[in-house]
Amino acid sequence: MDIKTECINEENEEIPEKKLNDSETQPCMVKKRSDYLHWDEYFMAVAFLSAQRSKDPNSQVGACIVNEEKKIVGIGYNGMPNGCSDDTLPWARKADDDLDTKYPYVCHAEMNAILNKNSSDVKGCTIYVALFPCNECAKLIIQSGIKKIVYLSDKYHHQPNMKASRILLDMAKIKYVKFEPERKTILVDFMSIEQSTPSISKTKTFKDELV
C-alpha cells in the first residue's frame, strides 16, 4: 500500500512524499494521547469546575447532567435563589436561630442543574455530583426522570435525610454509583495552550472540594 494514501494532514490533504521521508516529521507514527479524560472523569470534573462558581464559604458543590448521547444538558452549583442577595442572606452552618443559617435558603447543585437544563427534559439522563444527593434533591431527581446518579462522596451517609434519600431512590429504581477516579487530580492550566504538548498537571484533588 502506498504510504502517501495513508498519511493526511488536518485539512485532509495528502502529505508530500519528501515530507514523509523527513526523519524529524513522521506524521504516520504519531499516535493518539493515552492520558485523555475518560467520560466519567470528564463529567465529574465539569461538576467540580462548576462548583467553583459557588459563593458558599464552606461547601462548594457542582452537578452535571448528561444525556444518553454523552451530551451535557444541565449544569448547576449550590447558591442562593435568583433575585435573592447572597450578600444579605446568611452562609453560616450553625446559629442559635435556624433562620440565621444557610439551610432554609440555599438551592442545592442538583436543583439548579435540573432547572438550568438546555433540553426539553432530562428523562433518562445521568447526573454527576460530588456529594450523594439529600432527600430533597432525590425527590427532584425522581420527578425529573433522571435514571442514574454518579457521586464521589457519601460522607453524610448516616444522617436521616440521606437515609430517606436512599429509600426514595431505591423505591423509584434510580441507580446510584460511587465514582472511583483513576487520577486524583485534574488541573485546568490556561497556559498549556501555549505548549506544544500540553499535559494534565496535578495540584488539587477531587476530594479537596468536599468540605
PDB file of C-alpha atoms in Angstrom:
ATOM      1  CA  MET A   1       0.000   0.000   0.000  1.00  0.00           C
ATOM      2  CA  ASP A   2       1.315   3.447  -0.904  1.00  0.00           C
ATOM      3  CA  ILE A   3       2.076   5.276   2.310  1.00  0.00           C
ATOM      4  CA  LYS A   4       1.101   8.570   0.687  1.00  0.00           C
ATOM      5  CA  THR A   5      -2.522   7.473   0.663  1.00  0.00           C
ATOM      6  CA  GLU A   6      -2.353   6.640   4.346  1.00  0.00           C
ATOM      7  CA  CYS A   7      -0.926   9.902   5.711  1.00  0.00           C
ATOM      8  CA  ILE A   8      -3.018  13.052   5.588  1.00  0.00           C
ATOM      9  CA  ASN A   9      -2.830  16.362   7.357  1.00  0.00           C
ATOM     10  CA  GLU A  10      -5.544  18.198   9.289  1.00  0.00           C
ATOM     11  CA  GLU A  11      -7.009  19.610   6.050  1.00  0.00           C
ATOM     12  CA  ASN A  12      -7.479  16.049   4.748  1.00  0.00           C
ATOM     13  CA  GLU A  13      -4.788  16.570   2.111  1.00  0.00           C
ATOM     14  CA  GLU A  14      -2.041  14.112   1.212  1.00  0.00           C
ATOM     15  CA  ILE A  15       1.327  14.908   2.746  1.00  0.00           C
ATOM     16  CA  PRO A  16       4.114  15.317   0.157  1.00  0.00           C
ATOM     17  CA  GLU A  17       6.451  12.360  -0.141  1.00  0.00           C
ATOM     18  CA  LYS A  18       9.531  14.423   0.629  1.00  0.00           C
ATOM     19  CA  LYS A  19       7.991  15.406   3.951  1.00  0.00           C
ATOM     20  CA  LEU A  20       7.208  11.776   4.734  1.00  0.00           C
ATOM     21  CA  ASN A  21      10.869  10.984   4.295  1.00  0.00           C
ATOM     22  CA  ASP A  22      11.918  13.740   6.670  1.00  0.00           C
ATOM     23  CA  SER A  23      13.279  11.999   9.770  1.00  0.00           C
ATOM     24  CA  GLU A  24      12.106  14.839  12.001  1.00  0.00           C
ATOM     25  CA  THR A  25       8.453  14.641  10.919  1.00  0.00           C
ATOM     26  CA  GLN A  26       6.795  11.257  10.802  1.00  0.00           C
ATOM     27  CA  PRO A  27       3.048  12.012  11.000  1.00  0.00           C
ATOM     28  CA  CYS A  28       2.079   8.398  10.388  1.00  0.00           C
ATOM     29  CA  MET A  29       3.961   7.379  13.519  1.00  0.00           C
ATOM     30  CA  VAL A  30       2.109   9.813  15.786  1.00  0.00           C
ATOM     31  CA  LYS A  31      -0.403   8.027  17.996  1.00  0.00           C
ATOM     32  CA  LYS A  32      -3.311   9.446  19.941  1.00  0.00           C
ATOM     33  CA  ARG A  33      -2.845  10.554  23.537  1.00  0.00           C
ATOM     34  CA  SER A  34      -3.272   7.854  26.142  1.00  0.00           C
ATOM     35  CA  ASP A  35      -3.829  10.134  29.154  1.00  0.00           C
ATOM     36  CA  TYR A  36      -7.046  11.765  27.946  1.00  0.00           C
ATOM     37  CA  LEU A  37     -10.002  12.053  30.332  1.00  0.00           C
ATOM     38  CA  HIS A  38     -12.495   9.221  30.316  1.00  0.00           C
ATOM     39  CA  TRP A  39     -16.186  10.120  30.222  1.00  0.00           C
ATOM     40  CA  ASP A  40     -16.820   9.738  33.953  1.00  0.00           C
ATOM     41  CA  GLU A  41     -13.710  11.760  34.785  1.00  0.00           C
ATOM     42  CA  TYR A  42     -14.716  14.444  32.320  1.00  0.00           C
ATOM     43  CA  PHE A  43     -18.276  14.877  33.567  1.00  0.00           C
ATOM     44  CA  MET A  44     -17.289  14.754  37.231  1.00  0.00           C
ATOM     45  CA  ALA A  45     -14.578  17.327  36.515  1.00  0.00           C
ATOM     46  CA  VAL A  46     -17.215  19.571  34.908  1.00  0.00           C
ATOM     47  CA  ALA A  47     -19.272  19.249  38.088  1.00  0.00           C
ATOM     48  CA  PHE A  48     -16.244  20.200  40.181  1.00  0.00           C
ATOM     49  CA  LEU A  49     -15.407  23.121  37.908  1.00  0.00           C
ATOM     50  CA  SER A  50     -18.948  24.472  38.136  1.00  0.00           C
ATOM     51  CA  ALA A  51     -18.665  24.236  41.933  1.00  0.00           C
ATOM     52  CA  GLN A  52     -16.052  26.982  41.762  1.00  0.00           C
ATOM     53  CA  ARG A  53     -18.905  29.395  40.973  1.00  0.00           C
ATOM     54  CA  SER A  54     -20.455  28.771  44.403  1.00  0.00           C
ATOM     55  CA  LYS A  55     -20.269  31.611  46.943  1.00  0.00           C
ATOM     56  CA  ASP A  56     -20.642  29.212  49.871  1.00  0.00           C
ATOM     57  CA  PRO A  57     -17.548  29.623  52.091  1.00  0.00           C
ATOM     58  CA  ASN A  58     -17.857  26.087  53.494  1.00  0.00           C
ATOM     59  CA  SER A  59     -19.184  23.751  50.805  1.00  0.00           C
ATOM     60  CA  GLN A  60     -18.820  24.186  47.063  1.00  0.00           C
ATOM     61  CA  VAL A  61     -20.773  21.514  45.203  1.00  0.00           C
ATOM     62  CA  GLY A  62     -21.470  21.229  41.483  1.00  0.00           C
ATOM     63  CA  ALA A  63     -23.647  18.956  39.375  1.00  0.00           C
ATOM     64  CA  CYS A  64     -23.559  17.968  35.711  1.00  0.00           C
ATOM     65  CA  ILE A  65     -26.441  16.270  33.867  1.00  0.00           C
ATOM     66  CA  VAL A  66     -25.627  14.166  30.803  1.00  0.00           C
ATOM     67  CA  ASN A  67     -27.987  12.541  28.325  1.00  0.00           C
ATOM     68  CA  GLU A  68     -27.664   9.110  26.724  1.00  0.00           C
ATOM     69  CA  GLU A  69     -25.596  10.598  23.876  1.00  0.00           C
ATOM     70  CA  LYS A  70     -22.917  11.807  26.310  1.00  0.00           C
ATOM     71  CA  LYS A  71     -24.015  15.418  25.854  1.00  0.00           C
ATOM     72  CA  ILE A  72     -24.206  17.832  28.772  1.00  0.00           C
ATOM     73  CA  VAL A  73     -27.754  19.131  29.166  1.00  0.00           C
ATOM     74  CA  GLY A  74     -27.549  20.835  32.564  1.00  0.00           C
ATOM     75  CA  ILE A  75     -25.013  22.299  34.982  1.00  0.00           C
ATOM     76  CA  GLY A  76     -25.540  23.787  38.433  1.00  0.00           C
ATOM     77  CA  TYR A  77     -23.903  24.632  41.733  1.00  0.00           C
ATOM     78  CA  ASN A  78     -25.135  25.441  45.230  1.00  0.00           C
ATOM     79  CA  GLY A  79     -26.202  29.036  45.741  1.00  0.00           C
ATOM     80  CA  MET A  80     -28.990  31.398  46.700  1.00  0.00           C
ATOM     81  CA  PRO A  81     -32.129  31.697  44.518  1.00  0.00           C
ATOM     82  CA  ASN A  82     -32.207  34.181  41.650  1.00  0.00           C
ATOM     83  CA  GLY A  83     -33.005  37.673  42.842  1.00  0.00           C
ATOM     84  CA  CYS A  84     -32.018  36.897  46.436  1.00  0.00           C
ATOM     85  CA  SER A  85     -28.842  38.660  47.515  1.00  0.00           C
ATOM     86  CA  ASP A  86     -26.054  36.302  48.520  1.00  0.00           C
ATOM     87  CA  ASP A  87     -24.524  39.275  50.336  1.00  0.00           C
ATOM     88  CA  THR A  88     -27.590  39.636  52.561  1.00  0.00           C
ATOM     89  CA  LEU A  89     -28.676  36.049  53.233  1.00  0.00           C
ATOM     90  CA  PRO A  90     -26.596  34.066  55.763  1.00  0.00           C
ATOM     91  CA  TRP A  91     -23.969  31.471  54.884  1.00  0.00           C
ATOM     92  CA  ALA A  92     -23.474  30.083  58.400  1.00  0.00           C
ATOM     93  CA  ARG A  93     -23.786  26.366  59.072  1.00  0.00           C
ATOM     94  CA  LYS A  94     -24.736  26.826  62.720  1.00  0.00           C
ATOM     95  CA  ALA A  95     -26.561  29.552  64.632  1.00  0.00           C
ATOM     96  CA  ASP A  96     -28.914  29.902  67.587  1.00  0.00           C
ATOM     97  CA  ASP A  97     -31.753  30.552  65.151  1.00  0.00           C
ATOM     98  CA  ASP A  98     -32.119  28.300  62.094  1.00  0.00           C
ATOM     99  CA  LEU A  99     -33.124  31.360  60.083  1.00  0.00           C
ATOM    100  CA  ASP A 100     -29.594  32.652  60.569  1.00  0.00           C
ATOM    101  CA  THR A 101     -28.122  29.625  58.783  1.00  0.00           C
ATOM    102  CA  LYS A 102     -27.895  28.981  55.052  1.00  0.00           C
ATOM    103  CA  TYR A 103     -30.086  25.885  55.032  1.00  0.00           C
ATOM    104  CA  PRO A 104     -33.567  27.449  54.705  1.00  0.00           C
ATOM    105  CA  TYR A 105     -32.415  29.499  51.710  1.00  0.00           C
ATOM    106  CA  VAL A 106     -29.732  27.826  49.603  1.00  0.00           C
ATOM    107  CA  CYS A 107     -30.508  25.876  46.420  1.00  0.00           C
ATOM    108  CA  HIS A 108     -28.501  22.692  46.000  1.00  0.00           C
ATOM    109  CA  ALA A 109     -26.445  21.936  42.911  1.00  0.00           C
ATOM    110  CA  GLU A 110     -28.796  19.177  41.750  1.00  0.00           C
ATOM    111  CA  MET A 111     -31.799  21.504  41.809  1.00  0.00           C
ATOM    112  CA  ASN A 112     -30.003  24.196  39.839  1.00  0.00           C
ATOM    113  CA  ALA A 113     -28.666  21.714  37.281  1.00  0.00           C
ATOM    114  CA  ILE A 114     -32.181  20.390  36.654  1.00  0.00           C
ATOM    115  CA  LEU A 115     -33.673  23.886  36.418  1.00  0.00           C
ATOM    116  CA  ASN A 116     -30.814  25.063  34.173  1.00  0.00           C
ATOM    117  CA  LYS A 117     -31.387  22.284  31.631  1.00  0.00           C
ATOM    118  CA  ASN A 118     -30.945  23.241  27.982  1.00  0.00           C
ATOM    119  CA  SER A 119     -33.227  20.474  26.726  1.00  0.00           C
ATOM    120  CA  SER A 120     -36.967  19.916  26.957  1.00  0.00           C
ATOM    121  CA  ASP A 121     -36.443  17.433  29.789  1.00  0.00           C
ATOM    122  CA  VAL A 122     -33.796  15.294  31.481  1.00  0.00           C
ATOM    123  CA  LYS A 123     -35.589  11.956  31.325  1.00  0.00           C
ATOM    124  CA  GLY A 124     -33.209   9.021  31.147  1.00  0.00           C
ATOM    125  CA  CYS A 125     -30.202  11.209  31.951  1.00  0.00           C
ATOM    126  CA  THR A 126     -27.323  10.698  34.371  1.00  0.00           C
ATOM    127  CA  ILE A 127     -26.379  13.295  36.982  1.00  0.00           C
ATOM    128  CA  TYR A 128     -22.788  13.646  38.206  1.00  0.00           C
ATOM    129  CA  VAL A 129     -22.423  15.266  41.618  1.00  0.00           C
ATOM    130  CA  ALA A 130     -19.700  15.457  44.265  1.00  0.00           C
ATOM    131  CA  LEU A 131     -21.927  14.592  47.226  1.00  0.00           C
ATOM    132  CA  PHE A 132     -24.646  11.969  47.455  1.00  0.00           C
ATOM    133  CA  PRO A 133     -27.974  13.811  46.977  1.00  0.00           C
ATOM    134  CA  CYS A 134     -30.078  14.677  50.021  1.00  0.00           C
ATOM    135  CA  ASN A 135     -33.724  13.631  50.291  1.00  0.00           C
ATOM    136  CA  GLU A 136     -34.979  16.910  48.795  1.00  0.00           C
ATOM    137  CA  CYS A 137     -32.702  16.565  45.779  1.00  0.00           C
ATOM    138  CA  ALA A 138     -33.661  12.894  45.481  1.00  0.00           C
ATOM    139  CA  LYS A 139     -37.288  13.984  45.073  1.00  0.00           C
ATOM    140  CA  LEU A 140     -36.320  16.368  42.270  1.00  0.00           C
ATOM    141  CA  ILE A 141     -34.165  13.736  40.579  1.00  0.00           C
ATOM    142  CA  ILE A 142     -37.011  11.221  40.661  1.00  0.00           C
ATOM    143  CA  GLN A 143     -39.626  13.681  39.438  1.00  0.00           C
ATOM    144  CA  SER A 144     -37.393  14.920  36.606  1.00  0.00           C
ATOM    145  CA  GLY A 145     -36.883  11.428  35.185  1.00  0.00           C
ATOM    146  CA  ILE A 146     -33.144  11.150  35.786  1.00  0.00           C
ATOM    147  CA  LYS A 147     -32.262   7.459  35.939  1.00  0.00           C
ATOM    148  CA  LYS A 148     -28.703   7.359  37.274  1.00  0.00           C
ATOM    149  CA  ILE A 149     -26.606   9.198  39.861  1.00  0.00           C
ATOM    150  CA  VAL A 150     -22.798   9.174  39.846  1.00  0.00           C
ATOM    151  CA  TYR A 151     -21.450  10.601  43.103  1.00  0.00           C
ATOM    152  CA  LEU A 152     -17.995  10.936  44.627  1.00  0.00           C
ATOM    153  CA  SER A 153     -18.611  11.132  48.372  1.00  0.00           C
ATOM    154  CA  ASP A 154     -21.293   9.819  50.723  1.00  0.00           C
ATOM    155  CA  LYS A 155     -19.777  11.309  53.862  1.00  0.00           C
ATOM    156  CA  TYR A 156     -23.196  12.119  55.341  1.00  0.00           C
ATOM    157  CA  HIS A 157     -24.391   8.544  54.822  1.00  0.00           C
ATOM    158  CA  HIS A 158     -25.828   8.057  58.329  1.00  0.00           C
ATOM    159  CA  GLN A 159     -27.817  11.277  58.519  1.00  0.00           C
ATOM    160  CA  PRO A 160     -31.623  10.806  58.459  1.00  0.00           C
ATOM    161  CA  ASN A 161     -32.104  12.852  55.287  1.00  0.00           C
ATOM    162  CA  MET A 162     -29.566  10.677  53.469  1.00  0.00           C
ATOM    163  CA  LYS A 163     -31.257   7.507  54.656  1.00  0.00           C
ATOM    164  CA  ALA A 164     -34.551   8.911  53.396  1.00  0.00           C
ATOM    165  CA  SER A 165     -32.861   9.738  50.098  1.00  0.00           C
ATOM    166  CA  ARG A 166     -31.750   6.138  49.568  1.00  0.00           C
ATOM    167  CA  ILE A 167     -35.223   4.849  50.481  1.00  0.00           C
ATOM    168  CA  LEU A 168     -36.786   7.099  47.844  1.00  0.00           C
ATOM    169  CA  LEU A 169     -34.179   6.331  45.179  1.00  0.00           C
ATOM    170  CA  ASP A 170     -34.454   2.582  45.753  1.00  0.00           C
ATOM    171  CA  MET A 171     -38.244   2.674  45.536  1.00  0.00           C
ATOM    172  CA  ALA A 172     -38.038   4.677  42.294  1.00  0.00           C
ATOM    173  CA  LYS A 173     -35.379   2.291  40.952  1.00  0.00           C
ATOM    174  CA  ILE A 174     -32.853   5.074  40.423  1.00  0.00           C
ATOM    175  CA  LYS A 175     -29.356   3.646  40.064  1.00  0.00           C
ATOM    176  CA  TYR A 176     -26.604   5.322  42.092  1.00  0.00           C
ATOM    177  CA  VAL A 177     -22.919   4.562  41.630  1.00  0.00           C
ATOM    178  CA  LYS A 178     -19.874   5.761  43.544  1.00  0.00           C
ATOM    179  CA  PHE A 179     -17.268   7.328  41.273  1.00  0.00           C
ATOM    180  CA  GLU A 180     -13.777   5.917  41.836  1.00  0.00           C
ATOM    181  CA  PRO A 181     -11.355   8.205  39.991  1.00  0.00           C
ATOM    182  CA  GLU A 182      -8.233   6.663  38.495  1.00  0.00           C
ATOM    183  CA  ARG A 183      -6.462  10.000  38.840  1.00  0.00           C
ATOM    184  CA  LYS A 184      -6.882  12.057  41.987  1.00  0.00           C
ATOM    185  CA  THR A 185      -6.205  15.465  40.484  1.00  0.00           C
ATOM    186  CA  ILE A 186      -7.055  17.422  37.359  1.00  0.00           C
ATOM    187  CA  LEU A 187      -5.786  20.957  36.766  1.00  0.00           C
ATOM    188  CA  VAL A 188      -7.172  23.435  34.255  1.00  0.00           C
ATOM    189  CA  ASP A 189      -3.983  25.112  33.059  1.00  0.00           C
ATOM    190  CA  PHE A 190      -4.785  28.094  30.845  1.00  0.00           C
ATOM    191  CA  MET A 191      -1.118  28.364  29.851  1.00  0.00           C
ATOM    192  CA  SER A 192      -0.995  24.828  28.434  1.00  0.00           C
ATOM    193  CA  ILE A 193      -2.369  26.079  25.100  1.00  0.00           C
ATOM    194  CA  GLU A 194       0.994  27.761  24.541  1.00  0.00           C
ATOM    195  CA  GLN A 195       2.817  24.470  24.935  1.00  0.00           C
ATOM    196  CA  SER A 196       3.468  22.142  22.024  1.00  0.00           C
ATOM    197  CA  THR A 197       2.444  19.101  24.067  1.00  0.00           C
ATOM    198  CA  PRO A 198       0.062  20.187  26.837  1.00  0.00           C
ATOM    199  CA  SER A 199      -0.300  17.751  29.688  1.00  0.00           C
ATOM    200  CA  ILE A 200      -2.674  17.249  32.598  1.00  0.00           C
ATOM    201  CA  SER A 201      -0.995  18.672  35.679  1.00  0.00           C
ATOM    202  CA  LYS A 202      -1.860  17.733  39.218  1.00  0.00           C
ATOM    203  CA  THR A 203      -2.381  20.138  42.103  1.00  0.00           C
ATOM    204  CA  LYS A 204      -5.820  19.847  43.685  1.00  0.00           C
ATOM    205  CA  THR A 205      -7.647  16.632  44.415  1.00  0.00           C
ATOM    206  CA  PHE A 206     -11.324  15.951  43.785  1.00  0.00           C
ATOM    207  CA  LYS A 207     -11.796  15.384  47.495  1.00  0.00           C
ATOM    208  CA  ASP A 208     -10.183  18.714  48.433  1.00  0.00           C
ATOM    209  CA  GLU A 209     -13.528  20.276  47.457  1.00  0.00           C
ATOM    210  CA  LEU A 210     -15.638  18.054  49.723  1.00  0.00           C
ATOM    211  CA  VAL A 211     -15.507  20.200  52.839  1.00  0.00           C
TER     212      VAL A 211
END
